XYZ file of C-alpha atoms in Angstrom:
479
model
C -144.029 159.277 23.026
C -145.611 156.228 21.844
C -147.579 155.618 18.529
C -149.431 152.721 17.281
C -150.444 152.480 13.430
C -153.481 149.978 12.582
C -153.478 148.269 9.749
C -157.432 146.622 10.123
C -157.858 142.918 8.485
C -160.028 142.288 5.629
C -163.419 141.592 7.008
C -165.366 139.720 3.976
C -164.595 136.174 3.258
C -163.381 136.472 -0.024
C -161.200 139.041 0.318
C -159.259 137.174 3.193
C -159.140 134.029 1.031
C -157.546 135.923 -1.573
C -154.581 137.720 0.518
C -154.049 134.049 2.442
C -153.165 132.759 -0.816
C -152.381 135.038 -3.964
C -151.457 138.583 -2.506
C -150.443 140.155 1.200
C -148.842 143.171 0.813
C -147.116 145.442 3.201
C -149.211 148.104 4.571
C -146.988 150.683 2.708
C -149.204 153.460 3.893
C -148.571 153.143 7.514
C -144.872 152.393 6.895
C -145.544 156.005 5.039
C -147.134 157.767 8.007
C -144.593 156.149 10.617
C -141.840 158.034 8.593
C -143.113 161.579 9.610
C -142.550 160.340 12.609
C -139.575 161.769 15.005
C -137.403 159.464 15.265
C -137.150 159.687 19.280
C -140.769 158.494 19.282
C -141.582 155.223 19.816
C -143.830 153.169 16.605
C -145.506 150.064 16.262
C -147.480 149.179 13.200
C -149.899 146.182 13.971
C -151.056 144.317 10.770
C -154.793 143.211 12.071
C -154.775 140.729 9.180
C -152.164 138.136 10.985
C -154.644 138.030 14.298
C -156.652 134.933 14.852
C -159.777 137.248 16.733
C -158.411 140.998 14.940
C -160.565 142.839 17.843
C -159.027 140.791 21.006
C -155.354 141.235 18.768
C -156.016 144.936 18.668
C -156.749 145.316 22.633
C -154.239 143.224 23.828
C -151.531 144.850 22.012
C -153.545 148.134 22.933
C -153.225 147.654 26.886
C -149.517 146.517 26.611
C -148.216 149.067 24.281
C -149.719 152.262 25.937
C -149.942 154.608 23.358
C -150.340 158.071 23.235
C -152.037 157.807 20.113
C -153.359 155.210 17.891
C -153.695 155.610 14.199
C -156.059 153.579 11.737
C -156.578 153.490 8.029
C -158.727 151.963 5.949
C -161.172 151.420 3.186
C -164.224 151.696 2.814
C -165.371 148.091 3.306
C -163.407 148.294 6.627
C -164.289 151.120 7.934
C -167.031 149.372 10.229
C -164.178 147.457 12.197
C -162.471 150.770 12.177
C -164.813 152.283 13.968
C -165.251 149.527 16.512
C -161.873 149.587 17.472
C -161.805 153.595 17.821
C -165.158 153.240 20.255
C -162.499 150.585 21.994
C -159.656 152.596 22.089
C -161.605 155.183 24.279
C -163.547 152.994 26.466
C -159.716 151.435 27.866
C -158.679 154.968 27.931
C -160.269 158.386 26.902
C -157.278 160.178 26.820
C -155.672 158.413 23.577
C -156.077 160.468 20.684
C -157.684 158.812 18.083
C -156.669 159.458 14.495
C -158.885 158.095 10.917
C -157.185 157.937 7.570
C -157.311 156.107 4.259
C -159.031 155.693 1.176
C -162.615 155.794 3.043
C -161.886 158.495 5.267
C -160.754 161.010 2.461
C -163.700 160.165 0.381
C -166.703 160.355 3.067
C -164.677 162.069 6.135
C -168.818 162.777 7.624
C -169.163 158.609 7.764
C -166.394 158.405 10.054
C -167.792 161.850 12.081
C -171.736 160.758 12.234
C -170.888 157.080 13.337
C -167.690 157.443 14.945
C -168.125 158.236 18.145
C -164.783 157.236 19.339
C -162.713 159.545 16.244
C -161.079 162.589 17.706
C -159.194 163.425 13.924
C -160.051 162.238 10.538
C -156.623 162.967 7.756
C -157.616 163.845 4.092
C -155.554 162.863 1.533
C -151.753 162.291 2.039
C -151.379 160.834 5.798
C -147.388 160.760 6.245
C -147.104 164.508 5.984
C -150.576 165.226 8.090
C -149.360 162.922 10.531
C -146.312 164.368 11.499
C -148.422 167.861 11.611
C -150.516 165.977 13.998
C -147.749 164.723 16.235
C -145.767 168.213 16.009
C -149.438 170.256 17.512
C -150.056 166.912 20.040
C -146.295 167.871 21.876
C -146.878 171.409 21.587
C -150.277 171.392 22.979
C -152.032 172.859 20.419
C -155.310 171.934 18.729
C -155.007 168.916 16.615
C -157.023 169.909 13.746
C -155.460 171.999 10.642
C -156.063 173.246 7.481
C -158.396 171.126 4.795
C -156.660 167.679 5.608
C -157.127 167.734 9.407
C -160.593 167.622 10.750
C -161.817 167.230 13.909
C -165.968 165.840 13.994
C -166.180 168.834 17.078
C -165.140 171.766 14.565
C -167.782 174.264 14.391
C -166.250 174.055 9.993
C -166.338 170.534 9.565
C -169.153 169.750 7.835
C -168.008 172.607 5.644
C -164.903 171.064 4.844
C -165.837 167.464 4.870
C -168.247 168.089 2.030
C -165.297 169.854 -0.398
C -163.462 168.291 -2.519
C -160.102 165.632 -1.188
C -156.981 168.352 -0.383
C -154.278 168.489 -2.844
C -151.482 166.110 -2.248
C -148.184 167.433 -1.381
C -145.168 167.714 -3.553
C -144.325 163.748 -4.075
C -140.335 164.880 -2.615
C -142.434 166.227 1.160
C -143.400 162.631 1.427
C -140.863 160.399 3.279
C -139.702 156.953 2.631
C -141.713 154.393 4.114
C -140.418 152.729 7.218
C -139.764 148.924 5.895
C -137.850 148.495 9.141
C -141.493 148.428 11.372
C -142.582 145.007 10.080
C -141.523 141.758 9.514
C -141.089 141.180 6.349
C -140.865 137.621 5.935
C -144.774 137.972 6.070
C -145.482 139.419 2.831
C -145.549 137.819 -0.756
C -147.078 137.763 -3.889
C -147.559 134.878 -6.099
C -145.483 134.372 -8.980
C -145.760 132.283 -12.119
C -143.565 134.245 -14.483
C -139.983 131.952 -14.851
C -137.880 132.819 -18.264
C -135.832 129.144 -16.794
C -139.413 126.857 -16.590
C -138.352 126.367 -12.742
C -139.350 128.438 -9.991
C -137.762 127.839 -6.727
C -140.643 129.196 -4.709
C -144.423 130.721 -6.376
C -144.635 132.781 -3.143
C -141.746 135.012 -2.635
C -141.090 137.545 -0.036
C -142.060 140.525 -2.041
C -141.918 144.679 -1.321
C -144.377 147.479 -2.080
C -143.344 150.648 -3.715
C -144.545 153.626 -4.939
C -143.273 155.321 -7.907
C -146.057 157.475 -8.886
C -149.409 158.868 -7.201
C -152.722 159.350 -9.470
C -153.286 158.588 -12.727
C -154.516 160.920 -15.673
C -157.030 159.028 -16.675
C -161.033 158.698 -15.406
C -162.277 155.789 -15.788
C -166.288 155.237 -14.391
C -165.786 152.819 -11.721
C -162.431 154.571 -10.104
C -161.850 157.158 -7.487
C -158.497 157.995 -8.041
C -159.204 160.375 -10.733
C -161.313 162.477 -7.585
C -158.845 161.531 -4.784
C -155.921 162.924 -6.570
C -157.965 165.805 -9.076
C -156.716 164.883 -11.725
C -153.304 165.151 -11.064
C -150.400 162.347 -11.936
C -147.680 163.121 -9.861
C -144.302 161.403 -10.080
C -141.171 160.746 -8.372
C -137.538 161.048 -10.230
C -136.308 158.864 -11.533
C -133.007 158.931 -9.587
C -135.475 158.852 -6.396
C -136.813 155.618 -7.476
C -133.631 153.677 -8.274
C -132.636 154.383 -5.046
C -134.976 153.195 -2.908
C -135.188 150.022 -5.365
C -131.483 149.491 -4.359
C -132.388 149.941 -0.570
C -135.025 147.597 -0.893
C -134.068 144.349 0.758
C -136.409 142.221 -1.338
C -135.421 140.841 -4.982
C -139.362 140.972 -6.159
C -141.260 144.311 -6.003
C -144.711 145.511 -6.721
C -145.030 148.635 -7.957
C -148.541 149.695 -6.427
C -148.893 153.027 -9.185
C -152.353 152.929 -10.506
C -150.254 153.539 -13.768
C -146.540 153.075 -13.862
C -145.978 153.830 -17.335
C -147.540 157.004 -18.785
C -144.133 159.115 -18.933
C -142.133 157.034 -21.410
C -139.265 159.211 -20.578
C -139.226 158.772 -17.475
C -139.806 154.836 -16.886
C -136.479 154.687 -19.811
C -134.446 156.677 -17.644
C -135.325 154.259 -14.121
C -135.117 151.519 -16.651
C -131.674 152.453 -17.817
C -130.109 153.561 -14.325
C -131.221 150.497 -13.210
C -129.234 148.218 -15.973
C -126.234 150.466 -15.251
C -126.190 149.964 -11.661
C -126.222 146.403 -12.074
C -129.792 146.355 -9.728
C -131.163 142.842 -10.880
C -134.889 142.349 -9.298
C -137.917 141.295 -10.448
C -140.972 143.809 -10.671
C -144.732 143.655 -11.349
C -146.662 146.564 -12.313
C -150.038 147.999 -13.517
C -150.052 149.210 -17.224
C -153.018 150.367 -19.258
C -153.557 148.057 -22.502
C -153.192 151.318 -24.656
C -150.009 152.153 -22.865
C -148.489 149.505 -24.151
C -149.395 149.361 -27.377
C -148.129 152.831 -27.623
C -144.433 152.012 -26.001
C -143.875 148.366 -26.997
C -140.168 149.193 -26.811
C -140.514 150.746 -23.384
C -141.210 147.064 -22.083
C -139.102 145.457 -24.173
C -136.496 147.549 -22.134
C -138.238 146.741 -18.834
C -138.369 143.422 -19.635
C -134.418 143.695 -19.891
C -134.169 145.284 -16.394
C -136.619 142.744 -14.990
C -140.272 143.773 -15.515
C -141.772 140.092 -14.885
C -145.152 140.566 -14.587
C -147.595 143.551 -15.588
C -151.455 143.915 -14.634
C -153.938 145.130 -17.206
C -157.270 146.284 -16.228
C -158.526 144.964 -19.839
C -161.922 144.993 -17.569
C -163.849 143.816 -21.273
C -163.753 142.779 -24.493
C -166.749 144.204 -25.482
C -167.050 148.050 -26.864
C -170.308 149.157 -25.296
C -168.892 147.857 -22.091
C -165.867 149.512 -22.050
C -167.792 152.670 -23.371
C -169.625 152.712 -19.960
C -166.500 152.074 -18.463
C -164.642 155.318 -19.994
C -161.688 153.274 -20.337
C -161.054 155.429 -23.959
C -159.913 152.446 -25.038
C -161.093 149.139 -27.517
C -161.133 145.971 -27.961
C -158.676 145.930 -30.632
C -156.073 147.604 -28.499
C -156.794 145.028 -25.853
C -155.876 142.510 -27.698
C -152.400 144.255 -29.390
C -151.227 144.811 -25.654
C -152.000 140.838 -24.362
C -150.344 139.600 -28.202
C -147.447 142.442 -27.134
C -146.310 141.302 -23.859
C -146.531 137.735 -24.923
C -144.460 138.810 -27.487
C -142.107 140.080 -25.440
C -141.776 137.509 -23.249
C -144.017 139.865 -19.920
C -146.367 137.623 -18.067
C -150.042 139.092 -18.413
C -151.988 139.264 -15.747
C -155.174 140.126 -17.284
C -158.449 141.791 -14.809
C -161.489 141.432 -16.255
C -164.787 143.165 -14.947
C -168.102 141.288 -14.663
C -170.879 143.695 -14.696
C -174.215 142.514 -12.106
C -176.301 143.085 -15.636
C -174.695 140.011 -17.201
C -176.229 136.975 -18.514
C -175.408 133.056 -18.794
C -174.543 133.764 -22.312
C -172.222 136.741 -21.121
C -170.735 134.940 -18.673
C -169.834 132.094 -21.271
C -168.823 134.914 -23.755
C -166.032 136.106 -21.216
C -165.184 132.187 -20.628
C -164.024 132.312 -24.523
C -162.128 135.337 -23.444
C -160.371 133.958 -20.895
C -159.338 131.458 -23.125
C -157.908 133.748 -25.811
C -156.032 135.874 -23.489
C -154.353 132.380 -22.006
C -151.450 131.905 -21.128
C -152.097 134.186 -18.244
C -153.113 135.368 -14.460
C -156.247 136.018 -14.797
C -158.625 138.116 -12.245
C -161.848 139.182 -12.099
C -164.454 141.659 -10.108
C -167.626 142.758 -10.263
C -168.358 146.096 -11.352
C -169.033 148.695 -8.892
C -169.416 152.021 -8.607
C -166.627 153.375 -6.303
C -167.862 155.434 -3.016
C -166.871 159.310 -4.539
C -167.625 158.929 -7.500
C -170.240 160.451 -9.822
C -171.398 156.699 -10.767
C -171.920 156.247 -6.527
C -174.108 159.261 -6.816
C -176.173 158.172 -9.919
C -176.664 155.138 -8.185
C -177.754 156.116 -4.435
C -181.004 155.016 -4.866
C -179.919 151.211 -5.852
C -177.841 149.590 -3.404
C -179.044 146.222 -1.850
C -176.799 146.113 0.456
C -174.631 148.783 2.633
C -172.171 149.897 -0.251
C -169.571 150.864 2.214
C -169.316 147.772 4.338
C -169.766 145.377 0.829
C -167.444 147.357 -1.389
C -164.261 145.160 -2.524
C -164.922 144.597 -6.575
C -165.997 141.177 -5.623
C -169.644 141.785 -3.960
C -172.463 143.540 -6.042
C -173.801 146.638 -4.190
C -176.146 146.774 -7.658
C -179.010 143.964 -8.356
C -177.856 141.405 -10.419
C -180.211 140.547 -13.939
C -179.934 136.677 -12.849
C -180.316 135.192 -9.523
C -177.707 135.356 -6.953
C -176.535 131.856 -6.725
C -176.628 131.547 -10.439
C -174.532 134.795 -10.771
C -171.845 133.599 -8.353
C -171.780 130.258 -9.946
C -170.572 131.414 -13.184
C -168.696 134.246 -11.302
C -166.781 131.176 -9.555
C -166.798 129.390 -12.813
C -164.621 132.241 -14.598
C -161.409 131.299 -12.213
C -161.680 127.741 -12.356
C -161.121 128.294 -16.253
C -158.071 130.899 -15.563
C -156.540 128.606 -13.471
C -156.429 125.934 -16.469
C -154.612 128.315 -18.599
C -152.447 130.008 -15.975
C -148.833 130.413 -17.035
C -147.672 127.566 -14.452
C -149.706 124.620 -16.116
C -149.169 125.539 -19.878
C -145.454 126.429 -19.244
C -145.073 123.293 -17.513
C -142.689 125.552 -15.093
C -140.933 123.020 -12.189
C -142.096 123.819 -8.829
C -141.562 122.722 -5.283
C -143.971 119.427 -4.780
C -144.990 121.043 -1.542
C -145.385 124.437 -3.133
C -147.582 123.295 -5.724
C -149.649 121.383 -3.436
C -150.338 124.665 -1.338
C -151.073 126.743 -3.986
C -154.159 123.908 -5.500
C -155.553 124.066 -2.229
C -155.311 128.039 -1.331
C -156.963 128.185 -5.241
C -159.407 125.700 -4.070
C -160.350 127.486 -0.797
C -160.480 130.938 -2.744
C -162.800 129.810 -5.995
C -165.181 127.864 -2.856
C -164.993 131.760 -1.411
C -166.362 133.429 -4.078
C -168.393 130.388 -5.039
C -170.455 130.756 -1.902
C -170.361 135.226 -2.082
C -174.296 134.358 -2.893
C -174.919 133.633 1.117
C -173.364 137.055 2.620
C -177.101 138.185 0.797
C -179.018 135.654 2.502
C -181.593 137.120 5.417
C -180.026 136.966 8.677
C -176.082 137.673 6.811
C -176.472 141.675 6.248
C -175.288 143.699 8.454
C-alpha cells in the first residue's frame, strides 16, 4: 500500500521569508503520523515548502507516486491550498482517499466539510494514532470514519460532532516516534547566535524537532492550545525523552513544547540523565518568563547540559496589556526572567506582541523595550485572536479580511487605530532595531564571511516582507 503525507508550503509572503532565512523545521507531525504506519506500507512525506510552483510539485509527485491515500495537514492560514490540492487529488483519480488533519482541521473540522469538496476524512486531535486507525479500517474494508476524531463530511452525525469540543489526546506513550528517516534532513535549520567561544562555525545548523510535552496549563487570550488540548499538560518520561535525544542524529534540537519547563522535577531528572550519559547537544526551548523566575536553578542546570537558547513569549511590557492577554504574569517578572538568563549565560530570544490598537508613541515605547531586553533575538507579531478561541468568537463581527486564510501572528485580521502603511512601517521598524542588538553584533561572535553575508541579506529580504504586509490589504490583493 502506498501513502503520501503533505506537508503544504506557507502561502503569505512573510511567512515564507521568514522560514527561507531564520527557521524551517521538520514537519514533525507527519513524521508522527507516518509512524502508525505498518511498516510493509510504502510512505512518502512531501515538504510543499521546497517546490518552486507547490501545486504543479504536489501533482507531479501525485501521478508518479500512486497512492492509495494522500494525507494533508495544516493550519489555518493554509488550509485554502489544502483544499485545492484535495479537489486535485480527486479530479486525477476519485478513488484516492483523501484524509484532513492539523491545527485547522481540529479547530473548525465544518470549514474543511462545507468547502472541501474533495475531503473524504477530516482527523481531530492526535493524527499518528487516528491514522493508523484509518489505514487498519482502509485494508479491512470497513468504513473509514470512527469515534469523535474521525469524521467523514457524508456522516448523517457530523455536524454533531464537528461542533463538540477537540477529542482528548491519547496517552503521550500510544503515540509513536516520529519517522526522522522519511526526509532529508540536511534541509532543516534554525538560526543560531548563542556561542559561549565568540565563534560560530555555521549560524544555520542542521537542527531536529522534538516533542517532550503536549499542552500547556496555562490560557492565555490569544492561544488555542489551552482548547485543543482541554486543559490538559501531558508529558513524556523523562527516560523517554533522553532516549530519543540520543537517537537523534542532529547536535542542535528544538524542543517544539508550548512549555518545556512547568514540572521542575521532571526537566532535573532529563537534565541530569542527560549529563550522565555524556549526551552533549545544544537545545532551544519555549519557557514562560514566570517559569523562570521561579526555577532559576533549573536553567542554570540546563544551561550545564546545553540549553542554548530559550523563547519567551514576554508578548509586553505593559500591565493592562498583558492583563488582556491573561498571561497572569507582570512586567516585573518579565524583566527578572530576561536579567536571569543573561545571568546565566541562556541566550533570550524575546517575542513581543504588537496589538492593531497601537500608536506611533506605542510603537516607539516598545522600540525602548527592545533596547532594554538587548542583547537578544528578538521577534514580534501582531496580536490576533486565534480561530477556537473565545476571543475569535467575541470578535466575529470584526475581521477585515478572511481570518482563516490571513492568520499567521504577522497579518491583522482586526482594524488597525493608524493607517496600514504607517502600522507596518513601524511594525518593520521594530526588527531593524532587534537586529542592532542581536547577540551576534554586540558579542562580536566570529562567523563565516559568507555566512554572515547570507544572513544580512535573508534579514534584509524578511524586514522588506513585513515592510510591504500593508499591500496584501490593497483592493485587488484579498482573496
Amino acid at each position: 500500500m502506498k501513502i503520501l503525507l503533505v506537508k503544504p508550503s506557507p502561502q503569505l509572503l512573510v511567512a515564507k521569508r521568514l522560514q527561507e532565512g531564520f527557521l524551517h523545521l521538520e514537519p514533525l507531525e507527519l513524521e508522527m503520523v507516518a509512524a502508525g504506519v505498518p511498516p510493509e506500507d510504502e510512505v512518502i512525506i512531501q515538504d510543499l515548502s521546497f517546490e518552486k510552483d507547490p501545486v504543479l510539485g504536489f501533482e507531479n509527485k501525485l501521478r508518479q507516486f500512486g497512492p492509495q491515500i494522500v494525507g494533508f495537514t495544516g493550519y489555518s492560514s493554509q488550509s485554502g491550498l489544502v483544499k485545492r490540492l484535495a479537489s486535485l487529488t480527486k479530479k486525477i483519480n476519485p478513488d484516492i482517499v483523501t484524509v484532513v488533519g492539523g491545527t485547522h482541521a481540529t479547530i473548525t473540522p465544518a470549514d474543511y466539510a462545507l468547502n472541501g469538496e474533495g475531503i473524504d476524512i477530516i482527523v481531530r486531535g492526535e493524527g499518528g494514532t487516528a491514522f493508523a486507525e484509518i489505514v487498519r479500517r482502509y485494508k479491512d474494508n470497513k468504513p473509514l470514519s470512527s469515534g469523535d476524531n474521525i469524521l467523514s463530511p457524508k456522516s448523517a452525525d457530523f455536524a454533531e460532532k464537528a461542533a463538540g469540543p477537540p477529542p482528548e489526546f491519547p496517552p503521550v506513550d500510544r503515540i509513536p516516534r516520529a519517522r526522522r528517516d522519511l526526509v532529508d534532513r540536511s534541509r532543516y535549520f534554525c538560526v543560531w547566535t548563542s556561542s559561549t567561544e565568540k565563534k560560530l562555525d555555521t549560524i544555520f545548523p542542521r537542527t531536529a524537532s522534538m516533542r517532550t510535552s503536549t499542552g500547556c496549563a496555562y490560557s492565555c487570550s490569544f492561544c488555542v492550545v489551552h482548547h485543543l488540548m482541554r486543559g490538559k499538560y501531558l508529558q513524556r518520561q523523562p527516560e523517554d525523552v533522553v532516549d530519543e535525544i540520543a537517537q537523534i542524529p542532529e547536535d542542535h534540537i528544538y524542543f517544539v513544547d508550548d512549555e518545556t519547563f512547568l514540572n521542575k522535577d521532571r526537566l532535573t531528572k532529563i537534565a541530569n540523565l542527560l549529563l550522565e550519559k555524556g549526551i552533549r547537544k545544544k537545545y532551544i526551548s519555549w519557557a514562560r518568563a514566570d517559569t523562570i523566575v521561579k526555577y532559576p536553578d533549573l536553567f542554570r542546570l540546563w544551561k550545564q547540559a546545553g540549553l542554548s537558547v530559550v523563547y519567551v513569549g514576554l508578548e509586553a511590557m505593559v500591565g493592562s496589556r498583558l492583563d488582556k492577554y491573561k498571561k497572569r504574569t507582570n512586567v516585573d517578572t518579565n524583566r527578572k526572567a530576561v536579567e536571569l538568563l543573561k545571568e546565566i549565560g541562556i541566550t533570550l530570544h524575546a517575542s513581543f506582541m504588537v496589538d492593531p490598537d497601537f500608536s506611533v508613541q506605542d510603537f516607539k515605547n516598545l522600540e525602548k523595550e527592545i533596547i532594554r531586553v538587548c542583547p537578544a533575538e528578538v521577534t514580534f507579531t501582531v496580536f490576533s485572536p486565534s480561530p477556537g478561541t473565545e476571543l475569535w468568537k467575541q470578535h466575529k463581527d470584526d475581521y477585515i479580511v478572511d481570518p482563516y486564510l490571513y492568520y499567521d501572528c504577522m497579518h491583522t485580521i482586526l482594524p488597525t487605530k493608524l493607517d496600514m502603511n504607517l502600522f507596518y512601517a513601524h511594525f518593520a521598524k521594530l526588527s531593524r532595531v532587534a537586529l542592532q542588538a542581536n547577540p551576534l553584533r554586540v558579542n562580536k561572535v566570529k562567523v563565516p564571511f559568507r555566512e554572515m553575508v547570507k544572513i544580512i541579506y535573508l534579514g534584509t529580504r524578511y524586514i522588506f516582507a513585513m515592510r510591504n504586509i500593508y499591500k496584501d490589504y490593497l483592493p485587488g490583493n484579498l482573496e
